[in-house]
CSV table of C-alpha atoms in Angstrom, one decimal:
chain,number,residue,atom,x,y,z
A,1201,LYS,CA,-22.8,-34.4,17.0
A,1202,ALA,CA,-23.6,-30.2,17.6
A,1203,GLY,CA,-22.1,-29.0,20.7
A,1204,VAL,CA,-23.8,-26.7,23.3
A,1205,THR,CA,-25.5,-23.6,21.5
A,1206,GLN,CA,-26.6,-20.6,23.6
A,1207,THR,CA,-28.4,-17.5,22.4
A,1208,PRO,CA,-28.1,-14.7,22.0
A,1209,ARG,CA,-24.1,-14.3,22.0
A,1210,TYR,CA,-24.3,-10.8,23.1
A,1211,LEU,CA,-26.7,-8.6,25.2
A,1212,ILE,CA,-27.1,-5.1,26.6
A,1213,LYS,CA,-29.3,-4.2,29.0
A,1214,THR,CA,-30.0,-1.4,31.5
A,1215,ARG,CA,-30.2,-1.3,35.4
A,1216,GLY,CA,-33.5,-2.7,36.6
A,1217,GLN,CA,-34.3,-4.5,33.0
A,1218,GLN,CA,-34.5,-8.4,33.1
A,1219,VAL,CA,-32.9,-10.9,30.8
A,1220,THR,CA,-33.4,-14.9,29.7
A,1221,LEU,CA,-30.5,-16.8,28.3
A,1222,SER,CA,-30.9,-19.9,26.4
A,1223,CYS,CA,-29.2,-22.8,26.1
A,1224,SER,CA,-29.5,-26.0,23.9
A,1225,PRO,CA,-27.1,-29.0,25.2
A,1226,ILE,CA,-25.3,-31.7,23.2
A,1227,SER,CA,-28.0,-34.3,22.0
A,1228,GLY,CA,-28.7,-36.8,24.7
A,1229,HIS,CA,-27.3,-35.0,27.5
A,1230,ARG,CA,-29.5,-34.7,30.4
A,1231,SER,CA,-27.9,-32.2,32.6
A,1232,VAL,CA,-27.3,-28.6,32.0
A,1233,SER,CA,-25.4,-26.5,34.2
A,1234,TRP,CA,-25.0,-22.7,34.4
A,1235,TYR,CA,-22.0,-20.5,35.3
A,1236,GLN,CA,-21.0,-17.1,35.5
A,1237,GLN,CA,-17.7,-15.5,34.4
A,1238,THR,CA,-16.2,-12.2,35.4
A,1239,PRO,CA,-12.8,-10.6,35.6
A,1240,GLY,CA,-12.5,-10.9,39.6
A,1241,GLN,CA,-14.2,-14.0,40.7
A,1242,GLY,CA,-13.4,-16.1,37.7
A,1243,LEU,CA,-16.0,-19.1,36.6
A,1244,GLN,CA,-18.7,-19.7,39.4
A,1245,PHE,CA,-21.3,-22.2,39.4
A,1246,LEU,CA,-25.3,-20.7,39.1
A,1247,PHE,CA,-27.2,-23.9,39.2
A,1248,GLU,CA,-27.7,-27.2,37.5
A,1249,TYR,CA,-30.8,-28.7,36.2
A,1250,PHE,CA,-31.4,-32.5,35.5
A,1251,SER,CA,-35.0,-33.8,34.2
A,1252,GLU,CA,-36.4,-30.5,34.4
A,1253,THR,CA,-35.7,-30.3,38.4
A,1254,GLN,CA,-32.8,-27.9,40.0
A,1255,ARG,CA,-30.6,-30.3,41.9
A,1256,ASN,CA,-27.8,-27.9,43.0
A,1257,LYS,CA,-27.6,-24.0,43.3
A,1258,GLY,CA,-24.6,-21.9,43.8
A,1259,ASN,CA,-24.4,-18.7,45.9
A,1260,PHE,CA,-26.1,-16.2,44.1
A,1261,PRO,CA,-29.1,-13.9,44.9
A,1262,GLY,CA,-32.6,-15.0,44.2
A,1263,ARG,CA,-32.6,-12.7,41.1
A,1264,PHE,CA,-30.9,-15.4,39.4
A,1265,SER,CA,-33.2,-18.5,38.5
A,1266,GLY,CA,-33.5,-21.1,35.6
A,1267,ARG,CA,-35.5,-23.8,34.2
A,1268,GLN,CA,-35.2,-26.9,32.1
A,1269,PHE,CA,-37.7,-27.9,29.8
A,1270,SER,CA,-38.8,-31.7,28.6
A,1271,ASN,CA,-36.3,-31.7,26.0
A,1272,SER,CA,-33.3,-30.9,28.2
A,1273,ARG,CA,-33.1,-27.0,26.8
A,1274,SER,CA,-32.4,-24.8,29.6
A,1275,GLU,CA,-33.1,-21.2,30.3
A,1276,MET,CA,-31.8,-18.7,33.0
A,1277,ASN,CA,-33.2,-15.5,34.0
A,1278,VAL,CA,-31.8,-12.3,35.9
A,1279,SER,CA,-34.3,-9.9,37.2
A,1280,THR,CA,-33.7,-6.3,38.2
A,1281,LEU,CA,-30.3,-6.2,36.5
A,1282,GLU,CA,-27.4,-4.5,38.6
A,1283,LEU,CA,-24.2,-3.4,37.0
A,1284,GLY,CA,-22.6,-5.9,38.6
A,1285,ASP,CA,-24.1,-8.7,36.7
A,1286,SER,CA,-22.3,-7.8,33.6
A,1287,ALA,CA,-20.4,-10.9,32.9
A,1288,LEU,CA,-20.0,-14.2,30.5
A,1289,TYR,CA,-22.5,-16.6,31.3
A,1290,LEU,CA,-21.8,-20.0,30.3
A,1291,CYS,CA,-23.9,-23.2,29.8
A,1292,ALA,CA,-22.5,-26.8,30.0
A,1293,SER,CA,-24.1,-30.1,29.4
A,1294,SER,CA,-23.0,-33.5,30.5
A,1295,PRO,CA,-24.7,-37.1,29.9
A,1296,VAL,CA,-24.8,-37.8,33.6
A,1297,LYS,CA,-23.0,-41.6,33.2
A,1298,ARG,CA,-22.0,-41.5,36.5
A,1299,ALA,CA,-24.1,-39.7,39.3
A,1300,GLY,CA,-22.1,-36.5,40.4
A,1301,VAL,CA,-19.1,-37.1,38.4
A,1302,ASP,CA,-19.5,-36.1,34.7
A,1303,THR,CA,-17.4,-34.1,32.2
A,1304,GLN,CA,-19.1,-31.0,31.2
A,1305,TYR,CA,-18.9,-29.5,27.8
A,1306,PHE,CA,-19.5,-25.6,27.4
A,1307,GLY,CA,-21.3,-23.5,25.0
A,1308,PRO,CA,-19.8,-20.5,23.7
A,1309,GLY,CA,-21.2,-18.2,26.4
A,1310,THR,CA,-23.5,-15.1,26.3
A,1311,ARG,CA,-22.0,-12.0,27.0
A,1312,LEU,CA,-24.3,-9.6,29.1
A,1313,THR,CA,-23.3,-6.0,29.3
A,1314,VAL,CA,-25.3,-4.0,31.9
A,1315,LEU,CA,-25.4,-0.1,31.5
B,784,ASP,CA,-11.8,-19.1,50.2
B,785,GLN,CA,-10.7,-20.6,46.8
B,786,GLN,CA,-11.0,-24.4,47.3
B,787,VAL,CA,-8.9,-24.8,43.8
B,788,LYS,CA,-5.8,-22.7,43.3
B,789,GLN,CA,-3.8,-22.0,40.1
B,790,ASN,CA,-0.9,-19.9,41.8
B,791,SER,CA,0.8,-19.0,38.3
B,792,PRO,CA,-1.2,-16.4,36.3
B,793,SER,CA,0.9,-16.6,33.2
B,794,LEU,CA,3.3,-19.3,31.6
B,795,SER,CA,5.4,-18.7,28.6
B,796,VAL,CA,7.4,-21.7,26.9
B,797,GLN,CA,9.2,-22.2,23.6
B,798,GLU,CA,7.6,-24.0,20.9
B,799,GLY,CA,8.5,-27.8,20.9
B,800,ARG,CA,9.6,-27.7,24.6
B,801,ILE,CA,7.4,-28.9,27.7
B,802,SER,CA,4.7,-26.8,29.4
B,803,ILE,CA,3.7,-27.9,33.1
B,804,LEU,CA,0.5,-26.2,34.3
B,805,ASN,CA,0.2,-26.6,38.1
B,806,CYS,CA,-3.2,-26.8,40.2
B,807,ASP,CA,-3.7,-27.0,43.9
B,808,TYR,CA,-7.1,-28.0,45.7
B,809,THR,CA,-7.6,-27.9,49.6
B,810,ASN,CA,-11.0,-29.9,49.6
B,811,SER,CA,-10.2,-33.7,50.1
B,812,MET,CA,-13.9,-34.6,49.1
B,813,PHE,CA,-12.7,-34.0,45.6
B,814,ASP,CA,-12.3,-37.2,43.2
B,815,TYR,CA,-12.8,-36.1,39.4
B,816,PHE,CA,-10.6,-33.3,38.2
B,817,LEU,CA,-10.7,-31.7,34.6
B,818,TRP,CA,-8.6,-29.3,32.4
B,819,TYR,CA,-10.2,-26.9,30.0
B,820,LYS,CA,-8.5,-24.6,27.3
B,821,LYS,CA,-10.3,-21.2,26.6
B,822,TYR,CA,-9.8,-18.9,24.1
B,823,PRO,CA,-10.9,-15.3,24.4
B,824,ALA,CA,-14.6,-14.9,23.6
B,825,GLU,CA,-15.4,-18.7,23.6
B,826,GLY,CA,-16.4,-21.1,26.2
B,827,PRO,CA,-14.0,-23.5,27.8
B,828,THR,CA,-13.0,-26.5,25.7
B,829,PHE,CA,-12.4,-29.9,27.6
B,830,LEU,CA,-9.0,-30.9,27.3
B,831,ILE,CA,-8.6,-34.0,29.8
B,832,SER,CA,-9.7,-35.4,33.2
B,833,ILE,CA,-8.5,-37.8,35.8
B,834,SER,CA,-10.5,-39.7,38.7
B,835,SER,CA,-8.8,-40.1,42.1
B,836,ILE,CA,-8.3,-43.7,41.7
B,837,LYS,CA,-5.3,-42.9,39.2
B,838,ASP,CA,-2.6,-41.0,39.4
B,839,LYS,CA,-1.8,-40.3,35.5
B,840,ASN,CA,-3.8,-40.0,32.6
B,841,GLU,CA,-2.6,-39.5,29.2
B,842,ASP,CA,-4.2,-38.3,25.9
B,843,GLY,CA,-2.0,-37.4,22.8
B,844,ARG,CA,0.5,-34.6,23.8
B,845,PHE,CA,-1.6,-33.8,27.0
B,846,THR,CA,-0.9,-35.8,30.5
B,847,VAL,CA,-2.5,-35.2,33.7
B,848,PHE,CA,-0.9,-36.1,37.0
B,849,LEU,CA,-2.5,-36.4,40.1
B,850,ASN,CA,-0.9,-36.4,43.7
B,851,LYS,CA,-3.6,-37.2,45.9
B,852,SER,CA,-1.4,-36.8,49.3
B,853,ALA,CA,0.0,-33.3,48.5
B,854,LYS,CA,-3.6,-32.6,46.8
B,855,HIS,CA,-1.9,-31.3,43.4
B,856,LEU,CA,-2.2,-32.1,39.9
B,857,SER,CA,-0.3,-30.8,36.8
B,858,LEU,CA,-1.0,-30.9,33.3
B,859,HIS,CA,1.9,-31.6,30.8
B,860,ILE,CA,1.8,-30.3,27.2
B,861,VAL,CA,4.8,-32.0,25.1
B,862,PRO,CA,5.6,-30.8,22.8
B,863,SER,CA,4.2,-27.3,23.2
B,864,GLN,CA,2.6,-25.8,19.8
B,865,PRO,CA,2.1,-22.1,19.2
B,866,GLY,CA,-1.7,-23.2,18.9
B,867,ASP,CA,-1.9,-24.3,22.8
B,868,SER,CA,-1.6,-20.5,23.7
B,869,ALA,CA,-4.7,-20.0,25.8
B,870,VAL,CA,-5.9,-19.8,29.3
B,871,TYR,CA,-6.1,-23.0,31.0
B,872,PHE,CA,-8.7,-23.7,33.6
B,873,CYS,CA,-8.2,-26.6,36.1
B,874,ALA,CA,-11.8,-27.9,37.9
B,875,ALA,CA,-12.7,-30.4,40.4
B,876,SER,CA,-15.9,-31.8,41.4
B,877,ALA,CA,-16.9,-34.3,44.7
B,878,SER,CA,-19.2,-37.2,44.0
B,879,GLY,CA,-23.0,-36.2,44.2
B,880,SER,CA,-21.9,-32.2,43.7
B,881,GLN,CA,-24.7,-32.4,40.9
B,882,GLY,CA,-22.9,-30.2,38.2
B,883,ASN,CA,-21.0,-28.3,40.5
B,884,LEU,CA,-17.5,-27.7,39.1
B,885,ILE,CA,-14.9,-25.5,41.0
B,886,PHE,CA,-12.7,-23.8,39.0
B,887,GLY,CA,-9.2,-22.1,39.3
B,888,LYS,CA,-8.8,-18.5,38.3
B,889,GLY,CA,-6.5,-20.0,35.3
B,890,THR,CA,-3.1,-19.7,33.5
B,891,LYS,CA,-2.4,-18.0,30.5
B,892,LEU,CA,-0.1,-20.2,28.5
B,893,SER,CA,2.0,-18.3,25.7
B,894,VAL,CA,4.2,-20.6,23.4
B,895,LYS,CA,6.3,-18.6,21.3
B,896,PRO,CA,7.9,-19.9,17.8
């Protein structure tokens, strides 16, 4: 099976712009979670989608949003970019065999740099 | 407040010896624990997991031990190989948490030939 794929792998944007990142989960996986990784804060949960619905959201401002399509592919959007949004954004998918307890498999990430 | 702590930022081990990576947690609601390995510029790779109903899980060279009373888990790698050199993350989740894995800050393991 192909793994989780994320596009693009690298992005450079300037402050105030917006950005959309894409994630294709492992075939058959219905849950997609997004994480932000920075040197100072480590890996932090952004949100999780299942069957096109956001089921859980981390402690991030409303500038961070996402959606999931009927084929389980997901996108996340960051509007009005700030310098502090520079990070590695990771997408993870899971099969949801048991409610709330599942192994997540990560993609390679999108490295976003905000200038 | 960090709910999952990996107190050793780095660990150096000789090839062939045992590597022991430790992780502590504070939330008693956590009932599923995972270890991931991460190379630079790549996403975390799942290694092994353990449910709170067990105290040990083994997969090849990797064994995870869970001590619920101490809220402590550890990953043992035996024997350690140079290719194991990476950053190791401990993660935890609670039933019903819906996709929210809580990660430690990671431990960088260096296995020297």
